[in-house]
mmCIF file of N, CA, C and O in Angstrom:
data_model
loop_
_atom_site.group_PDB
_atom_site.id
_atom_site.type_symbol
_atom_site.label_atom_id
_atom_site.label_comp_id
_atom_site.label_asym_id
_atom_site.label_seq_id
_atom_site.Cartn_x
_atom_site.Cartn_y
_atom_site.Cartn_z
ATOM 1 N N UNK A 1 20.064 -15.238 19.960
ATOM 2 C CA UNK A 1 18.936 -14.770 20.033
ATOM 3 C C UNK A 1 17.650 -14.000 19.077
ATOM 4 O O UNK A 1 18.380 -12.918 18.058
ATOM 5 N N UNK A 2 17.038 -14.144 18.698
ATOM 6 C CA UNK A 2 15.864 -13.634 17.694
ATOM 7 C C UNK A 2 14.165 -13.502 18.554
ATOM 8 O O UNK A 2 14.163 -14.035 19.620
ATOM 9 N N UNK A 3 13.923 -12.027 18.134
ATOM 10 C CA UNK A 3 13.729 -11.565 19.244
ATOM 11 C C UNK A 3 12.362 -10.698 17.788
ATOM 12 O O UNK A 3 12.947 -10.228 16.698
ATOM 13 N N UNK A 4 11.223 -10.844 17.621
ATOM 14 C CA UNK A 4 10.093 -10.627 16.859
ATOM 15 C C UNK A 4 9.164 -9.881 17.853
ATOM 16 O O UNK A 4 8.404 -10.143 18.465
ATOM 17 N N UNK A 5 8.540 -8.692 17.115
ATOM 18 C CA UNK A 5 7.842 -7.862 17.705
ATOM 19 C C UNK A 5 7.310 -7.041 16.210
ATOM 20 O O UNK A 5 7.333 -6.481 16.011
ATOM 21 N N UNK A 6 5.951 -7.809 16.186
ATOM 22 C CA UNK A 6 5.248 -7.428 15.046
ATOM 23 C C UNK A 6 5.543 -8.021 13.949
ATOM 24 O O UNK A 6 6.204 -8.908 13.927
ATOM 25 N N UNK A 7 6.440 -6.555 13.551
ATOM 26 C CA UNK A 7 7.202 -6.837 12.091
ATOM 27 C C UNK A 7 8.214 -6.795 12.039
ATOM 28 O O UNK A 7 9.044 -6.950 10.610
ATOM 29 N N UNK A 8 9.138 -6.291 13.584
ATOM 30 C CA UNK A 8 10.072 -5.868 13.456
ATOM 31 C C UNK A 8 10.679 -7.366 14.158
ATOM 32 O O UNK A 8 10.515 -7.933 15.038
ATOM 33 N N UNK A 9 11.893 -7.379 13.595
ATOM 34 C CA UNK A 9 12.963 -8.428 13.988
ATOM 35 C C UNK A 9 14.138 -8.006 14.132
ATOM 36 O O UNK A 9 14.627 -7.382 13.674
ATOM 37 N N UNK A 10 14.723 -8.681 15.921
ATOM 38 C CA UNK A 10 15.922 -8.376 16.168
ATOM 39 C C UNK A 10 16.809 -9.450 16.500
ATOM 40 O O UNK A 10 16.401 -10.678 17.134
ATOM 41 N N UNK A 11 17.724 -9.849 15.986
ATOM 42 C CA UNK A 11 18.504 -11.085 16.037
ATOM 43 C C UNK A 11 20.003 -10.937 16.537
ATOM 44 O O UNK A 11 20.391 -9.593 15.627
ATOM 45 N N UNK A 12 20.745 -12.208 16.067
ATOM 46 C CA UNK A 12 21.893 -12.160 16.121
ATOM 47 C C UNK A 12 22.752 -12.234 14.964
ATOM 48 O O UNK A 12 22.044 -13.275 14.488
ATOM 49 N N UNK A 13 22.904 -11.682 14.284
ATOM 50 C CA UNK A 13 24.254 -12.175 13.523
ATOM 51 C C UNK A 13 24.815 -13.691 13.322
ATOM 52 O O UNK A 13 25.407 -13.756 14.538
ATOM 53 N N UNK A 14 24.348 -14.371 12.220
ATOM 54 C CA UNK A 14 24.967 -15.637 12.129
ATOM 55 C C UNK A 14 24.139 -16.622 12.955
ATOM 56 O O UNK A 14 24.814 -17.402 12.709
ATOM 57 N N UNK A 15 23.669 -16.252 13.602
ATOM 58 C CA UNK A 15 22.182 -17.182 14.204
ATOM 59 C C UNK A 15 20.971 -18.251 13.064
ATOM 60 O O UNK A 15 20.694 -16.434 12.058
ATOM 61 N N UNK A 16 20.643 -18.816 13.681
ATOM 62 C CA UNK A 16 19.698 -19.647 12.274
ATOM 63 C C UNK A 16 17.909 -18.319 13.086
ATOM 64 O O UNK A 16 17.685 -18.336 14.330
ATOM 65 N N UNK A 17 17.063 -18.061 12.556
ATOM 66 C CA UNK A 17 16.041 -17.870 12.653
ATOM 67 C C UNK A 17 14.828 -18.058 12.093
ATOM 68 O O UNK A 17 14.865 -18.199 10.133
ATOM 69 N N UNK A 18 14.269 -18.724 12.247
ATOM 70 C CA UNK A 18 12.857 -19.223 12.091
ATOM 71 C C UNK A 18 11.664 -18.557 12.392
ATOM 72 O O UNK A 18 11.708 -18.371 13.556
ATOM 73 N N UNK A 19 11.019 -18.108 11.475
ATOM 74 C CA UNK A 19 9.564 -17.332 11.446
ATOM 75 C C UNK A 19 8.235 -18.039 10.587
ATOM 76 O O UNK A 19 8.710 -17.917 9.902
ATOM 77 N N UNK A 20 7.011 -17.935 11.747
ATOM 78 C CA UNK A 20 5.884 -18.287 11.152
ATOM 79 C C UNK A 20 5.222 -17.681 10.348
ATOM 80 O O UNK A 20 4.873 -16.005 10.486
ATOM 81 N N UNK A 21 5.298 -17.459 9.646
ATOM 82 C CA UNK A 21 4.385 -16.236 8.575
ATOM 83 C C UNK A 21 2.700 -16.264 8.053
ATOM 84 O O UNK A 21 2.588 -17.773 8.093
ATOM 85 N N UNK A 22 2.061 -15.340 8.554
ATOM 86 C CA UNK A 22 0.976 -15.697 8.724
ATOM 87 C C UNK A 22 0.294 -14.332 7.465
ATOM 88 O O UNK A 22 0.567 -13.470 7.077
ATOM 89 N N UNK A 23 -0.873 -15.010 6.514
ATOM 90 C CA UNK A 23 -1.014 -14.197 5.719
ATOM 91 C C UNK A 23 -2.969 -14.238 5.756
ATOM 92 O O UNK A 23 -3.522 -15.560 5.933
ATOM 93 N N UNK A 24 -3.448 -12.871 5.252
ATOM 94 C CA UNK A 24 -4.671 -12.758 5.696
ATOM 95 C C UNK A 24 -5.171 -12.364 3.837
ATOM 96 O O UNK A 24 -4.802 -11.377 3.401
ATOM 97 N N UNK A 25 -6.277 -12.621 4.267
ATOM 98 C CA UNK A 25 -7.064 -12.153 2.288
ATOM 99 C C UNK A 25 -7.884 -10.608 3.397
ATOM 100 O O UNK A 25 -7.121 -9.994 4.345
ATOM 101 N N UNK A 26 -8.047 -9.921 2.245
ATOM 102 C CA UNK A 26 -8.583 -8.434 2.409
ATOM 103 C C UNK A 26 -9.761 -8.399 3.522
ATOM 104 O O UNK A 26 -9.843 -7.369 4.059
ATOM 105 N N UNK A 27 -10.338 -9.472 3.664
ATOM 106 C CA UNK A 27 -11.425 -9.034 4.672
ATOM 107 C C UNK A 27 -11.070 -9.653 6.197
ATOM 108 O O UNK A 27 -11.839 -9.865 7.155
ATOM 109 N N UNK A 28 -9.577 -9.986 6.287
ATOM 110 C CA UNK A 28 -9.095 -10.163 7.687
ATOM 111 C C UNK A 28 -9.451 -11.717 7.513
ATOM 112 O O UNK A 28 -8.556 -12.352 9.023
ATOM 113 N N UNK A 29 -9.200 -12.500 6.858
ATOM 114 C CA UNK A 29 -9.132 -14.047 7.107
ATOM 115 C C UNK A 29 -8.669 -14.657 6.366
ATOM 116 O O UNK A 29 -7.401 -14.268 5.785
ATOM 117 N N UNK A 30 -8.024 -15.610 7.404
ATOM 118 C CA UNK A 30 -6.866 -16.468 6.722
ATOM 119 C C UNK A 30 -6.473 -16.860 5.508
ATOM 120 O O UNK A 30 -7.337 -17.618 5.396
ATOM 121 N N UNK A 31 -5.135 -16.772 4.706
ATOM 122 C CA UNK A 31 -5.589 -17.117 3.078
ATOM 123 C C UNK A 31 -4.748 -18.087 3.278
ATOM 124 O O UNK A 31 -4.043 -18.186 3.723
ATOM 125 N N UNK A 32 -5.657 -19.093 2.416
ATOM 126 C CA UNK A 32 -5.264 -20.078 2.266
ATOM 127 C C UNK A 32 -4.265 -20.457 0.936
ATOM 128 O O UNK A 32 -4.781 -19.971 0.070
ATOM 129 N N UNK A 33 -3.357 -20.800 1.026
ATOM 130 C CA UNK A 33 -2.312 -21.064 -0.096
ATOM 131 C C UNK A 33 -2.791 -22.156 -0.890
ATOM 132 O O UNK A 33 -3.181 -23.240 -0.296
ATOM 133 N N UNK A 34 -2.526 -21.657 -2.160
ATOM 134 C CA UNK A 34 -3.242 -22.393 -3.366
ATOM 135 C C UNK A 34 -1.982 -23.210 -4.341
ATOM 136 O O UNK A 34 -0.795 -22.689 -4.034
ATOM 137 N N UNK A 35 -2.631 -24.189 -4.514
ATOM 138 C CA UNK A 35 -0.567 -24.486 -6.005
ATOM 139 C C UNK A 35 -0.892 -23.659 -6.237
ATOM 140 O O UNK A 35 -1.561 -22.994 -7.195
ATOM 141 N N UNK A 36 0.823 -23.714 -6.747
ATOM 142 C CA UNK A 36 1.064 -22.589 -7.514
ATOM 143 C C UNK A 36 1.735 -20.703 -7.138
ATOM 144 O O UNK A 36 1.957 -19.833 -8.110
ATOM 145 N N UNK A 37 0.572 -20.523 -6.092
ATOM 146 C CA UNK A 37 1.612 -19.765 -5.138
ATOM 147 C C UNK A 37 2.915 -19.728 -5.032
ATOM 148 O O UNK A 37 3.396 -20.424 -4.715
ATOM 149 N N UNK A 38 3.569 -18.821 -4.693
ATOM 150 C CA UNK A 38 5.340 -18.551 -4.559
ATOM 151 C C UNK A 38 5.043 -17.390 -3.429
ATOM 152 O O UNK A 38 4.386 -16.502 -3.439
ATOM 153 N N UNK A 39 5.659 -17.880 -2.215
ATOM 154 C CA UNK A 39 5.863 -16.687 -1.376
ATOM 155 C C UNK A 39 7.209 -16.681 -1.264
ATOM 156 O O UNK A 39 8.125 -17.569 -1.092
ATOM 157 N N UNK A 40 7.994 -15.353 -1.112
ATOM 158 C CA UNK A 40 9.135 -14.605 -1.308
ATOM 159 C C UNK A 40 9.659 -13.925 0.306
ATOM 160 O O UNK A 40 8.631 -12.545 0.289
ATOM 161 N N UNK A 41 10.925 -13.936 0.695
ATOM 162 C CA UNK A 41 11.433 -12.789 2.046
ATOM 163 C C UNK A 41 12.528 -11.838 1.271
ATOM 164 O O UNK A 41 13.636 -12.869 0.764
ATOM 165 N N UNK A 42 12.328 -10.929 0.949
ATOM 166 C CA UNK A 42 13.531 -10.088 0.458
ATOM 167 C C UNK A 42 14.475 -8.859 2.009
ATOM 168 O O UNK A 42 13.432 -8.769 2.135
ATOM 169 N N UNK A 43 15.659 -9.073 1.848
ATOM 170 C CA UNK A 43 16.114 -8.343 2.770
ATOM 171 C C UNK A 43 16.496 -7.431 2.002
ATOM 172 O O UNK A 43 17.376 -8.068 1.450
ATOM 173 N N UNK A 44 16.561 -6.062 2.662
ATOM 174 C CA UNK A 44 17.122 -4.858 1.615
ATOM 175 C C UNK A 44 18.326 -4.526 2.533
ATOM 176 O O UNK A 44 17.892 -3.984 3.780
ATOM 177 N N UNK A 45 19.148 -3.813 1.798
ATOM 178 C CA UNK A 45 20.239 -2.407 1.732
ATOM 179 C C UNK A 45 18.944 -0.807 2.861
ATOM 180 O O UNK A 45 17.646 -1.064 1.984
ATOM 181 N N UNK A 46 19.474 -0.263 3.616
ATOM 182 C CA UNK A 46 18.701 0.783 4.158
ATOM 183 C C UNK A 46 19.613 2.277 3.885
ATOM 184 O O UNK A 46 18.881 3.098 4.062
ATOM 185 N N UNK A 47 20.941 1.701 3.431
ATOM 186 C CA UNK A 47 21.830 2.684 3.375
ATOM 187 C C UNK A 47 20.796 4.342 2.444
ATOM 188 O O UNK A 47 20.594 3.529 0.842
ATOM 189 N N UNK A 48 21.205 5.115 2.281
ATOM 190 C CA UNK A 48 21.177 6.441 1.084
ATOM 191 C C UNK A 48 21.745 5.538 -0.185
ATOM 192 O O UNK A 48 20.849 5.940 -1.269
ATOM 193 N N UNK A 49 23.021 5.122 0.098
ATOM 194 C CA UNK A 49 23.465 4.554 -1.537
ATOM 195 C C UNK A 49 23.087 3.661 -2.821
ATOM 196 O O UNK A 49 23.364 3.681 -3.346
ATOM 197 N N UNK A 50 22.304 2.554 -1.372
ATOM 198 C CA UNK A 50 21.872 1.645 -2.121
ATOM 199 C C UNK A 50 20.349 1.067 -1.467
ATOM 200 O O UNK A 50 20.185 -0.061 -1.510
ATOM 201 N N UNK A 51 19.823 1.697 -1.176
ATOM 202 C CA UNK A 51 18.673 1.975 -0.596
ATOM 203 C C UNK A 51 17.900 0.633 -1.420
ATOM 204 O O UNK A 51 17.190 0.897 -2.543
ATOM 205 N N UNK A 52 17.447 -0.292 -1.243
ATOM 206 C CA UNK A 52 16.422 -1.193 -1.117
ATOM 207 C C UNK A 52 17.235 -2.002 -2.173
ATOM 208 O O UNK A 52 16.565 -3.297 -3.025
ATOM 209 N N UNK A 53 18.154 -2.435 -2.370
ATOM 210 C CA UNK A 53 19.268 -3.620 -2.863
ATOM 211 C C UNK A 53 19.227 -4.352 -2.316
ATOM 212 O O UNK A 53 19.230 -4.563 -0.854
ATOM 213 N N UNK A 54 18.277 -5.740 -2.744
ATOM 214 C CA UNK A 54 18.023 -6.808 -2.391
ATOM 215 C C UNK A 54 19.967 -7.779 -2.004
ATOM 216 O O UNK A 54 20.273 -7.942 -2.907
ATOM 217 N N UNK A 55 19.921 -7.851 -0.526
ATOM 218 C CA UNK A 55 20.705 -8.865 -0.106
ATOM 219 C C UNK A 55 20.660 -10.395 -0.043
ATOM 220 O O UNK A 55 21.841 -10.696 0.150
ATOM 221 N N UNK A 56 19.339 -10.188 0.306
ATOM 222 C CA UNK A 56 19.397 -12.133 0.793
ATOM 223 C C UNK A 56 17.498 -11.876 0.091
ATOM 224 O O UNK A 56 16.666 -11.757 0.237
ATOM 225 N N UNK A 57 17.601 -13.048 -0.296
ATOM 226 C CA UNK A 57 16.073 -14.139 -1.005
ATOM 227 C C UNK A 57 16.173 -14.533 -0.187
ATOM 228 O O UNK A 57 17.240 -15.878 -0.820
ATOM 229 N N UNK A 58 14.844 -15.609 0.168
ATOM 230 C CA UNK A 58 14.655 -16.463 0.405
ATOM 231 C C UNK A 58 13.318 -17.052 -0.380
ATOM 232 O O UNK A 58 12.152 -16.385 0.295
ATOM 233 N N UNK A 59 13.099 -17.903 -0.768
ATOM 234 C CA UNK A 59 11.321 -18.778 -0.983
ATOM 235 C C UNK A 59 11.188 -19.198 0.323
ATOM 236 O O UNK A 59 11.813 -19.702 0.554
ATOM 237 N N UNK A 60 9.578 -18.797 0.629
ATOM 238 C CA UNK A 60 9.328 -19.440 2.103
ATOM 239 C C UNK A 60 8.601 -20.581 1.571
ATOM 240 O O UNK A 60 7.675 -20.806 0.293
ATOM 241 N N UNK A 61 8.860 -21.910 1.788
ATOM 242 C CA UNK A 61 7.654 -23.140 1.747
ATOM 243 C C UNK A 61 6.064 -23.164 1.818
ATOM 244 O O UNK A 61 6.308 -22.497 2.952
ATOM 245 N N UNK A 62 5.269 -23.316 1.145
ATOM 246 C CA UNK A 62 3.838 -23.244 0.986
ATOM 247 C C UNK A 62 3.660 -24.125 2.045
ATOM 248 O O UNK A 62 2.389 -24.160 2.395
ATOM 249 N N UNK A 63 4.091 -25.249 2.354
ATOM 250 C CA UNK A 63 3.881 -26.118 2.914
ATOM 251 C C UNK A 63 4.327 -26.002 4.529
ATOM 252 O O UNK A 63 3.536 -26.303 5.355
ATOM 253 N N UNK A 64 5.079 -24.987 4.839
ATOM 254 C CA UNK A 64 4.997 -24.867 6.676
ATOM 255 C C UNK A 64 4.752 -23.019 6.615
ATOM 256 O O UNK A 64 4.993 -22.896 7.398
ATOM 257 N N UNK A 65 5.022 -22.225 6.054
ATOM 258 C CA UNK A 65 4.884 -20.944 6.256
ATOM 259 C C UNK A 65 6.188 -20.309 6.916
ATOM 260 O O UNK A 65 5.781 -19.625 7.768
ATOM 261 N N UNK A 66 7.352 -21.159 6.663
ATOM 262 C CA UNK A 66 8.754 -20.190 7.838
ATOM 263 C C UNK A 66 9.416 -19.904 7.131
ATOM 264 O O UNK A 66 9.467 -20.308 6.601
ATOM 265 N N UNK A 67 9.946 -18.923 7.173
ATOM 266 C CA UNK A 67 10.730 -18.048 6.848
ATOM 267 C C UNK A 67 11.933 -18.693 7.698
ATOM 268 O O UNK A 67 12.441 -18.460 8.910
ATOM 269 N N UNK A 68 13.036 -19.136 6.722
ATOM 270 C CA UNK A 68 14.505 -19.327 7.746
ATOM 271 C C UNK A 68 15.180 -18.770 7.491
ATOM 272 O O UNK A 68 15.339 -18.834 6.094
ATOM 273 N N UNK A 69 16.556 -18.344 8.088
ATOM 274 C CA UNK A 69 17.559 -17.614 7.684
ATOM 275 C C UNK A 69 18.827 -18.588 8.782
ATOM 276 O O UNK A 69 18.251 -18.774 9.362
ATOM 277 N N UNK A 70 19.531 -18.792 7.671
ATOM 278 C CA UNK A 70 20.417 -19.828 8.062
ATOM 279 C C UNK A 70 21.877 -19.056 8.880
ATOM 280 O O UNK A 70 22.032 -17.773 7.726
ATOM 281 N N UNK A 71 23.014 -19.489 9.661
ATOM 282 C CA UNK A 71 23.819 -19.051 9.821
ATOM 283 C C UNK A 71 24.674 -18.004 8.967
ATOM 284 O O UNK A 71 24.651 -16.895 8.879
ATOM 285 N N UNK A 72 25.103 -18.902 7.844
ATOM 286 C CA UNK A 72 25.551 -18.232 6.542
ATOM 287 C C UNK A 72 25.108 -17.094 5.889
ATOM 288 O O UNK A 72 25.019 -16.068 5.199
ATOM 289 N N UNK A 73 23.796 -16.311 6.002
ATOM 290 C CA UNK A 73 23.270 -15.761 5.638
ATOM 291 C C UNK A 73 23.672 -14.368 6.108
ATOM 292 O O UNK A 73 23.122 -13.377 5.673
ATOM 293 N N UNK A 74 23.452 -14.376 7.363
ATOM 294 C CA UNK A 74 23.568 -12.959 7.832
ATOM 295 C C UNK A 74 25.351 -13.326 8.474
ATOM 296 O O UNK A 74 25.728 -11.936 8.921
ATOM 297 N N UNK A 75 26.225 -14.007 8.527
ATOM 298 C CA UNK A 75 27.403 -14.178 9.001
ATOM 299 C C UNK A 75 28.138 -12.758 8.840
ATOM 300 O O UNK A 75 29.009 -12.227 9.412
ATOM 301 N N UNK A 76 28.460 -12.181 7.162
ATOM 302 C CA UNK A 76 29.371 -11.974 7.158
ATOM 303 C C UNK A 76 28.865 -10.368 6.818
ATOM 304 O O UNK A 76 29.129 -9.111 5.948
ATOM 305 N N UNK A 77 27.136 -10.201 7.301
ATOM 306 C CA UNK A 77 26.821 -8.277 6.628
ATOM 307 C C UNK A 77 26.966 -7.828 8.005
ATOM 308 O O UNK A 77 27.308 -8.132 8.781
ATOM 309 N N UNK A 78 26.794 -6.252 7.932
ATOM 310 C CA UNK A 78 27.782 -5.554 8.523
ATOM 311 C C UNK A 78 26.293 -5.619 9.833
ATOM 312 O O UNK A 78 24.745 -6.127 9.283
ATOM 313 N N UNK A 79 26.634 -5.454 10.940
ATOM 314 C CA UNK A 79 25.722 -4.777 11.886
ATOM 315 C C UNK A 79 24.791 -4.138 11.757
ATOM 316 O O UNK A 79 25.590 -2.657 11.101
ATOM 317 N N UNK A 80 23.213 -3.461 11.942
ATOM 318 C CA UNK A 80 22.731 -2.482 11.322
ATOM 319 C C UNK A 80 21.458 -2.882 11.508
ATOM 320 O O UNK A 80 21.336 -4.049 11.645
ATOM 321 N N UNK A 81 21.001 -1.527 10.734
ATOM 322 C CA UNK A 81 19.111 -2.085 10.559
ATOM 323 C C UNK A 81 19.295 -2.321 8.748
ATOM 324 O O UNK A 81 19.862 -1.361 8.045
ATOM 325 N N UNK A 82 18.363 -2.934 8.058
ATOM 326 C CA UNK A 82 17.878 -2.975 7.449
ATOM 327 C C UNK A 82 16.302 -3.420 7.079
ATOM 328 O O UNK A 82 15.733 -3.606 7.968
ATOM 329 N N UNK A 83 16.026 -3.214 5.787
ATOM 330 C CA UNK A 83 14.535 -3.361 5.511
ATOM 331 C C UNK A 83 13.981 -4.816 5.277
ATOM 332 O O UNK A 83 15.313 -5.613 4.672
ATOM 333 N N UNK A 84 12.958 -5.616 5.321
ATOM 334 C CA UNK A 84 12.308 -6.353 4.804
ATOM 335 C C UNK A 84 10.961 -6.334 4.579
ATOM 336 O O UNK A 84 10.592 -5.687 4.388
ATOM 337 N N UNK A 85 10.429 -7.098 3.201
ATOM 338 C CA UNK A 85 9.597 -7.775 2.488
ATOM 339 C C UNK A 85 8.986 -9.047 2.902
ATOM 340 O O UNK A 85 10.048 -9.660 1.828
ATOM 341 N N UNK A 86 7.640 -9.224 2.961
ATOM 342 C CA UNK A 86 7.326 -10.567 2.108
ATOM 343 C C UNK A 86 6.014 -10.983 0.699
ATOM 344 O O UNK A 86 5.139 -9.533 1.449
ATOM 345 N N UNK A 87 6.061 -11.139 0.153
ATOM 346 C CA UNK A 87 5.614 -11.123 -0.828
ATOM 347 C C UNK A 87 4.710 -12.286 -1.377
ATOM 348 O O UNK A 87 5.496 -13.139 -1.620
ATOM 349 N N UNK A 88 3.549 -12.362 -1.676
ATOM 350 C CA UNK A 88 3.172 -13.358 -2.426
ATOM 351 C C UNK A 88 2.813 -13.212 -3.523
ATOM 352 O O UNK A 88 2.114 -12.064 -4.437
ATOM 353 N N UNK A 89 2.847 -14.097 -4.325
ATOM 354 C CA UNK A 89 2.829 -13.824 -5.951
ATOM 355 C C UNK A 89 1.686 -15.380 -6.236
ATOM 356 O O UNK A 89 2.154 -16.635 -6.005
ATOM 357 N N UNK A 90 0.360 -14.751 -6.220
ATOM 358 C CA UNK A 90 -0.439 -16.036 -6.140
ATOM 359 C C UNK A 90 -0.014 -16.637 -7.973
ATOM 360 O O UNK A 90 0.361 -16.022 -9.249
ATOM 361 N N UNK A 91 -0.789 -17.929 -7.991
ATOM 362 C CA UNK A 91 -0.890 -18.677 -9.415
ATOM 363 C C UNK A 91 -1.415 -17.775 -10.594
ATOM 364 O O UNK A 91 -0.712 -18.376 -11.826
ATOM 365 N N UNK A 92 -2.398 -17.127 -10.022
ATOM 366 C CA UNK A 92 -2.932 -16.374 -11.359
ATOM 367 C C UNK A 92 -2.188 -15.353 -11.912
ATOM 368 O O UNK A 92 -2.496 -14.412 -12.751
ATOM 369 N N UNK A 93 -1.175 -15.110 -11.066
ATOM 370 C CA UNK A 93 0.099 -13.763 -11.193
ATOM 371 C C UNK A 93 -0.043 -12.276 -10.681
ATOM 372 O O UNK A 93 0.481 -11.415 -10.561
ATOM 373 N N UNK A 94 -1.477 -12.278 -9.224
ATOM 374 C CA UNK A 94 -1.511 -11.141 -8.904
ATOM 375 C C UNK A 94 -0.055 -11.649 -7.639
ATOM 376 O O UNK A 94 -0.198 -12.275 -7.037
ATOM 377 N N UNK A 95 0.508 -10.333 -7.594
ATOM 378 C CA UNK A 95 1.365 -10.115 -6.410
ATOM 379 C C UNK A 95 0.748 -9.423 -5.341
ATOM 380 O O UNK A 95 0.284 -8.431 -5.149
ATOM 381 N N UNK A 96 0.940 -9.356 -3.998
ATOM 382 C CA UNK A 96 0.295 -8.536 -2.910
ATOM 383 C C UNK A 96 1.492 -8.861 -1.797
ATOM 384 O O UNK A 96 2.148 -9.978 -1.851
ATOM 385 N N UNK A 97 2.631 -7.959 -1.686
ATOM 386 C CA UNK A 97 3.290 -7.595 -0.870
ATOM 387 C C UNK A 97 2.713 -7.657 0.257
ATOM 388 O O UNK A 97 2.135 -6.200 0.910
ATOM 389 N N UNK A 98 2.335 -8.255 1.576
ATOM 390 C CA UNK A 98 1.514 -8.064 2.302
ATOM 391 C C UNK A 98 2.463 -7.776 3.832
ATOM 392 O O UNK A 98 1.921 -7.393 4.651
ATOM 393 N N UNK A 99 3.976 -8.084 3.370
ATOM 394 C CA UNK A 99 4.534 -7.247 4.807
ATOM 395 C C UNK A 99 5.321 -6.546 4.282
ATOM 396 O O UNK A 99 6.504 -6.584 2.966
ATOM 397 N N UNK A 100 5.277 -4.536 4.284
ATOM 398 C CA UNK A 100 6.160 -4.231 3.286
ATOM 399 C C UNK A 100 6.906 -2.775 4.493
ATOM 400 O O UNK A 100 6.012 -2.955 5.435
ATOM 401 N N UNK A 101 7.994 -2.499 3.766
ATOM 402 C CA UNK A 101 9.358 -1.881 4.706
ATOM 403 C C UNK A 101 8.929 -1.877 5.929
ATOM 404 O O UNK A 101 9.345 -1.176 7.436
ATOM 405 N N UNK A 102 8.888 -3.173 6.709
ATOM 406 C CA UNK A 102 9.612 -3.991 8.109
ATOM 407 C C UNK A 102 11.132 -4.003 8.175
ATOM 408 O O UNK A 102 11.762 -3.799 7.150
ATOM 409 N N UNK A 103 11.445 -4.122 9.629
ATOM 410 C CA UNK A 103 12.422 -3.520 9.823
ATOM 411 C C UNK A 103 13.229 -5.213 10.320
ATOM 412 O O UNK A 103 12.560 -5.663 11.327
ATOM 413 N N UNK A 104 14.526 -5.096 9.675
ATOM 414 C CA UNK A 104 15.357 -5.933 10.758
ATOM 415 C C UNK A 104 16.796 -5.918 11.523
ATOM 416 O O UNK A 104 17.447 -5.130 10.268
ATOM 417 N N UNK A 105 17.348 -6.061 12.223
ATOM 418 C CA UNK A 105 18.609 -5.238 13.187
ATOM 419 C C UNK A 105 19.050 -6.957 12.926
ATOM 420 O O UNK A 105 18.690 -7.588 13.938
ATOM 421 N N UNK A 106 20.420 -6.612 13.040
ATOM 422 C CA UNK A 106 21.599 -7.575 13.010
ATOM 423 C C UNK A 106 22.608 -6.723 14.119
ATOM 424 O O UNK A 106 23.153 -5.882 14.245
ATOM 425 N N UNK A 107 22.468 -7.694 15.216
ATOM 426 C CA UNK A 107 23.142 -7.216 16.463
ATOM 427 C C UNK A 107 24.051 -8.245 17.163
ATOM 428 O O UNK A 107 24.870 -9.801 16.176
ATOM 429 N N UNK A 108 25.458 -7.766 17.867
ATOM 430 C CA UNK A 108 26.197 -8.678 18.318
ATOM 431 C C UNK A 108 25.776 -9.333 19.478
ATOM 432 O O UNK A 108 24.760 -9.205 19.801
ATOM 433 N N UNK A 109 26.119 -10.828 19.126
ATOM 434 C CA UNK A 109 25.637 -11.490 19.995
ATOM 435 C C UNK A 109 25.391 -11.337 22.075
ATOM 436 O O UNK A 109 24.477 -11.657 22.328
ATOM 437 N N UNK A 110 26.329 -10.456 22.369
ATOM 438 C CA UNK A 110 25.918 -9.649 23.556
ATOM 439 C C UNK A 110 25.243 -8.679 23.830
ATOM 440 O O UNK A 110 24.831 -7.907 25.146
ATOM 441 N N UNK A 111 24.691 -8.286 22.655
ATOM 442 C CA UNK A 111 23.727 -6.859 22.853
ATOM 443 C C UNK A 111 22.151 -7.548 23.089
ATOM 444 O O UNK A 111 21.826 -8.988 23.168
#
């Protein structure tokens, strides 16, 4: 089961997660993805010994703007809380991390 509350995700470890990504420009208007833009999701450790280590990296298709985690992406990760961010790299090289320091929790199926 996947629960999304704002930028906080709670999901059962080993489940499939699909989430629609929305991008807005500085004016608050929806950003229209351009040819050559790249969007990526990165899930990171949050413990003090490896803070920020990327554990999972996914390219998000420009055509759908849907981030998908497959069961094998999380099934071997320890239960607990992780960080994630989503970054847009525009075709002109400008990088915009439009979701930063967000949280994702992996739970047991019974939680």
